[in-house]
Amino acid sequence: ILNVEQSPQSLHVQEGDSTNFTCSFPSSNFYALHWYRWETAKSPEALFVMTLNGDEKKKGRISATLNTKEGYSYLYIKGSQPEDSATYLCASIQNTGTASKLTFGTGTRLQVTL
Amino acid sequence: KAGVTQTPRYLIKTRGQQVTLSCSPISGHRSVSWYQQTPGQGLQFLFEYFSETQRNKGNFPGRFSGRQFSNSRSEMNVSTLELGDSALYLCASRIGGPTTDTQYFGPGTRLTVL
């Protein structure tokens, strides 16, 4: 993997459904992975910063896992609510020695309906 | 604590002109990063400033430049505007340590180039 890829591009679920998305990133020179939630007409909001292989973070009904060896992270939402509707972005940070390279994925757009 | 502020919020320019955007970080934050968001390319990293020095730079032409002042406020300048520069420009601030710090985004400046 050379770039940061997110799947699926979009997702439409019903209230109460649980869902998950994937972020794939270059595993070489890995430094950190950020997850953001971006609601329409608002600023991106940080959800998690993950650094260690096997990391698992949780914030309410949202959780994330990290596998740095194979270069992927999963974001899970349990019991989706309409207010979870947003675009979920991941950003990979690689440490190239002299500088950090930050690359965003194109996001997963989640729509939760009643 | 006040959040990240950006001015102006909307801007219309014509090709060939130049533009300066401003970002005021959260008080105490020393790192300011700039991003460009376009429908086709997603969110792309422009550069990061820390203590008045550019610390990281993305893959953008030299027409895009920035600076940071001693009070951590930052400006981004785009010279010789092109139609493709039409985008939402976001800045984000963080305390300034490693890139594992949480980033806080401003509301963005919507630039339209005619």
Short mmCIF file of C-alpha atoms in Angstrom, two decimals:
data_model
loop_
_atom_site.label_atom_id
_atom_site.label_comp_id
_atom_site.label_asym_id
_atom_site.label_seq_id
_atom_site.Cartn_x
_atom_site.Cartn_y
_atom_site.Cartn_z
CA ILE A 1 0.00 0.00 0.00
CA LEU A 2 1.48 3.32 -1.08
CA ASN A 3 -1.43 5.58 -0.25
CA VAL A 4 -4.05 5.75 2.45
CA GLU A 5 -7.21 4.03 1.33
CA GLN A 6 -10.56 3.87 3.04
CA SER A 7 -13.43 1.54 2.40
CA PRO A 8 -16.24 1.61 1.78
CA GLN A 9 -16.54 5.05 0.18
CA SER A 10 -20.04 5.41 1.52
CA LEU A 11 -22.39 3.50 3.73
CA HIS A 12 -26.07 3.82 4.45
CA VAL A 13 -27.33 2.06 7.60
CA GLN A 14 -30.42 2.15 9.74
CA GLU A 15 -30.57 3.41 13.30
CA GLY A 16 -29.40 0.73 15.67
CA ASP A 17 -27.19 -1.06 13.16
CA SER A 18 -23.54 -1.58 14.01
CA THR A 19 -21.03 -0.85 11.31
CA ASN A 20 -17.33 -0.71 10.62
CA PHE A 21 -14.95 0.89 8.15
CA THR A 22 -11.40 0.17 7.09
CA CYS A 23 -8.37 2.39 6.70
CA SER A 24 -5.34 0.90 4.92
CA PHE A 25 -2.03 2.71 5.10
CA PRO A 26 1.66 2.17 4.32
CA SER A 27 3.15 0.06 7.10
CA SER A 28 6.71 1.25 6.45
CA ASN A 29 7.97 4.09 8.65
CA PHE A 30 4.65 4.15 10.46
CA TYR A 31 4.43 6.74 13.20
CA ALA A 32 0.76 7.36 14.01
CA LEU A 33 -2.78 7.08 12.72
CA HIS A 34 -5.50 9.63 13.35
CA TRP A 35 -9.25 9.16 12.97
CA TYR A 36 -11.53 12.15 12.44
CA ARG A 37 -15.25 12.68 12.12
CA TRP A 38 -16.34 15.42 9.74
CA GLU A 39 -19.95 16.49 9.84
CA THR A 40 -21.35 18.62 7.05
CA ALA A 41 -20.79 22.36 7.59
CA LYS A 42 -18.56 21.70 10.59
CA SER A 43 -14.82 21.27 11.15
CA PRO A 44 -13.19 17.83 11.32
CA GLU A 45 -13.21 16.57 14.88
CA ALA A 46 -10.47 14.31 16.21
CA LEU A 47 -11.67 10.91 17.40
CA PHE A 48 -8.54 8.90 18.07
CA VAL A 49 -4.78 9.03 17.79
CA MET A 50 -3.25 5.58 17.60
CA THR A 51 0.41 4.68 17.65
CA LEU A 52 1.04 1.15 18.89
CA ASN A 53 0.39 -2.11 17.09
CA GLY A 54 -2.62 -3.74 18.70
CA ASP A 55 -3.89 -0.41 20.05
CA GLU A 56 -7.59 -0.34 20.76
CA LYS A 57 -9.33 2.92 21.61
CA LYS A 58 -12.92 3.61 22.58
CA LYS A 59 -15.07 6.72 22.84
CA GLY A 60 -18.67 5.99 23.72
CA ARG A 61 -20.13 3.78 20.99
CA ILE A 62 -17.14 4.28 18.69
CA SER A 63 -13.99 2.20 18.89
CA ALA A 64 -10.93 1.63 16.73
CA THR A 65 -8.20 -0.96 16.38
CA LEU A 66 -4.77 -0.73 14.81
CA ASN A 67 -2.51 -3.23 13.05
CA THR A 68 0.72 -1.51 12.09
CA LYS A 69 2.42 -4.66 10.76
CA GLU A 70 -0.16 -5.17 8.03
CA GLY A 71 -1.12 -1.51 7.71
CA TYR A 72 -4.78 -1.28 8.59
CA SER A 73 -7.14 0.18 11.16
CA TYR A 74 -10.80 -0.52 11.74
CA LEU A 75 -13.34 1.94 13.09
CA TYR A 76 -16.46 0.46 14.66
CA ILE A 77 -19.71 2.17 15.52
CA LYS A 78 -22.07 0.22 17.75
CA GLY A 79 -25.79 0.96 17.54
CA SER A 80 -25.56 3.75 14.96
CA GLN A 81 -27.59 6.89 15.58
CA PRO A 82 -28.61 9.61 13.10
CA GLU A 83 -26.11 11.97 14.76
CA ASP A 84 -23.33 9.59 13.69
CA SER A 85 -23.96 10.63 10.09
CA ALA A 86 -20.70 12.15 8.91
CA THR A 87 -17.60 11.46 6.88
CA TYR A 88 -14.99 9.48 8.78
CA LEU A 89 -11.42 10.22 7.80
CA CYS A 90 -8.20 8.52 8.72
CA ALA A 91 -4.77 10.09 8.37
CA SER A 92 -1.52 8.18 8.41
CA ILE A 93 1.72 9.72 9.61
CA GLN A 94 5.00 8.26 8.39
CA ASN A 95 8.27 9.30 9.89
CA THR A 96 10.75 9.69 7.05
CA GLY A 97 13.65 10.57 9.33
CA THR A 98 13.94 14.23 8.49
CA ALA A 99 10.23 14.99 8.48
CA SER A 100 6.80 13.53 9.02
CA LYS A 101 4.56 12.77 6.07
CA LEU A 102 0.86 13.04 6.76
CA THR A 103 -1.60 11.56 4.30
CA PHE A 104 -5.38 11.54 4.58
CA GLY A 105 -7.66 8.93 3.14
CA THR A 106 -10.65 10.08 1.09
CA GLY A 107 -13.05 9.11 3.85
CA THR A 108 -16.07 6.91 4.41
CA ARG A 109 -19.35 8.79 4.24
CA LEU A 110 -21.85 7.31 6.71
CA GLN A 111 -25.54 8.05 6.60
CA VAL A 112 -27.76 6.73 9.40
CA THR A 113 -31.49 6.84 8.87
CA LEU A 114 -34.39 6.21 11.24
CA LYS B 1 -11.03 28.37 25.56
CA ALA B 2 -11.63 29.81 22.10
CA GLY B 3 -11.23 27.41 19.20
CA VAL B 4 -9.22 27.78 16.03
CA THR B 5 -10.38 30.75 13.99
CA GLN B 6 -9.87 31.42 10.31
CA THR B 7 -10.44 34.57 8.32
CA PRO B 8 -11.98 35.26 5.98
CA ARG B 9 -14.55 32.51 5.81
CA TYR B 10 -15.33 33.07 2.14
CA LEU B 11 -13.29 34.64 -0.61
CA ILE B 12 -13.75 35.14 -4.32
CA LYS B 13 -10.72 35.94 -6.46
CA THR B 14 -9.87 35.89 -10.15
CA ARG B 15 -7.12 33.98 -11.89
CA GLY B 16 -3.70 35.53 -11.55
CA GLN B 17 -4.46 37.31 -8.29
CA GLN B 18 -2.93 36.40 -4.98
CA VAL B 19 -4.62 35.69 -1.68
CA THR B 20 -3.68 35.58 1.98
CA LEU B 21 -5.58 33.49 4.49
CA SER B 22 -5.22 33.80 8.24
CA CYS B 23 -5.40 31.28 11.06
CA SER B 24 -5.38 31.93 14.79
CA PRO B 25 -4.66 28.78 16.79
CA ILE B 26 -5.99 27.82 20.18
CA SER B 27 -4.18 29.72 22.92
CA GLY B 28 -1.05 27.82 23.93
CA HIS B 29 -0.83 25.84 20.71
CA ARG B 30 2.43 26.34 18.87
CA SER B 31 1.87 24.17 15.82
CA VAL B 32 -0.32 25.22 12.91
CA SER B 33 -0.96 23.04 9.88
CA TRP B 34 -2.71 23.95 6.66
CA TYR B 35 -4.80 21.66 4.45
CA GLN B 36 -6.57 21.94 1.13
CA GLN B 37 -9.81 20.09 0.54
CA THR B 38 -11.17 19.61 -2.95
CA PRO B 39 -13.89 17.21 -4.11
CA GLY B 40 -11.52 15.32 -6.36
CA GLN B 41 -8.44 15.11 -4.15
CA GLY B 42 -9.84 14.97 -0.66
CA LEU B 43 -7.94 16.55 2.20
CA GLN B 44 -4.29 17.25 1.38
CA PHE B 45 -1.56 18.49 3.67
CA LEU B 46 0.04 21.77 2.66
CA PHE B 47 2.51 22.56 5.43
CA GLU B 48 3.06 22.77 9.16
CA TYR B 49 4.60 25.59 11.14
CA PHE B 50 6.01 25.31 14.62
CA SER B 51 7.64 28.17 16.50
CA GLU B 52 7.76 30.31 13.36
CA THR B 53 9.56 27.62 11.34
CA GLN B 54 8.16 25.40 8.63
CA ARG B 55 8.50 21.90 10.01
CA ASN B 56 6.80 19.82 7.33
CA LYS B 57 5.69 20.42 3.77
CA GLY B 58 3.33 18.62 1.43
CA ASN B 59 3.57 18.30 -2.34
CA PHE B 60 2.33 21.67 -3.49
CA PRO B 61 3.95 24.13 -5.90
CA GLY B 62 5.93 27.09 -4.66
CA ARG B 63 2.93 29.36 -5.28
CA PHE B 64 1.69 28.13 -1.92
CA SER B 65 3.61 29.59 0.98
CA GLY B 66 3.04 30.31 4.60
CA ARG B 67 4.48 31.86 7.66
CA GLN B 68 3.94 31.89 11.39
CA PHE B 69 4.27 34.80 13.74
CA SER B 70 5.64 34.89 17.26
CA ASN B 71 2.12 34.69 18.69
CA SER B 72 1.63 31.43 16.71
CA ARG B 73 -0.87 32.99 14.31
CA SER B 74 -0.25 31.79 10.80
CA GLU B 75 -0.92 33.05 7.32
CA MET B 76 -1.04 31.17 4.07
CA ASN B 77 -0.44 32.88 0.76
CA VAL B 78 -1.26 31.65 -2.71
CA SER B 79 0.16 33.66 -5.58
CA THR B 80 -0.90 33.64 -9.23
CA LEU B 81 -4.18 31.91 -8.50
CA GLU B 82 -5.42 29.19 -10.82
CA LEU B 83 -8.94 27.84 -11.22
CA GLY B 84 -7.81 24.60 -9.59
CA ASP B 85 -6.97 26.46 -6.39
CA SER B 86 -10.67 26.75 -5.65
CA ALA B 87 -11.04 24.75 -2.48
CA LEU B 88 -11.76 24.76 1.21
CA TYR B 89 -8.60 25.65 3.12
CA LEU B 90 -8.47 24.36 6.67
CA CYS B 91 -5.98 25.09 9.34
CA ALA B 92 -5.47 23.03 12.45
CA SER B 93 -3.55 23.66 15.61
CA ARG B 94 -2.03 21.45 18.25
CA ILE B 95 0.11 21.96 21.28
CA GLY B 96 3.19 21.26 19.23
CA GLY B 97 4.83 18.16 20.43
CA PRO B 98 4.95 15.03 18.35
CA THR B 99 2.35 14.47 15.68
CA THR B 100 0.53 12.20 18.09
CA ASP B 101 -1.02 15.28 19.68
CA THR B 102 -4.68 15.86 18.93
CA GLN B 103 -5.28 18.39 16.18
CA TYR B 104 -8.09 20.92 16.36
CA PHE B 105 -9.45 22.25 13.10
CA GLY B 106 -10.81 25.67 12.27
CA PRO B 107 -13.98 26.25 10.25
CA GLY B 108 -12.08 26.80 7.01
CA THR B 109 -11.86 29.45 4.32
CA ARG B 110 -13.80 28.71 1.14
CA LEU B 111 -11.81 30.15 -1.79
CA THR B 112 -13.40 30.46 -5.19
CA VAL B 113 -11.21 31.39 -8.14
CA LEU B 114 -13.04 32.70 -11.20
#
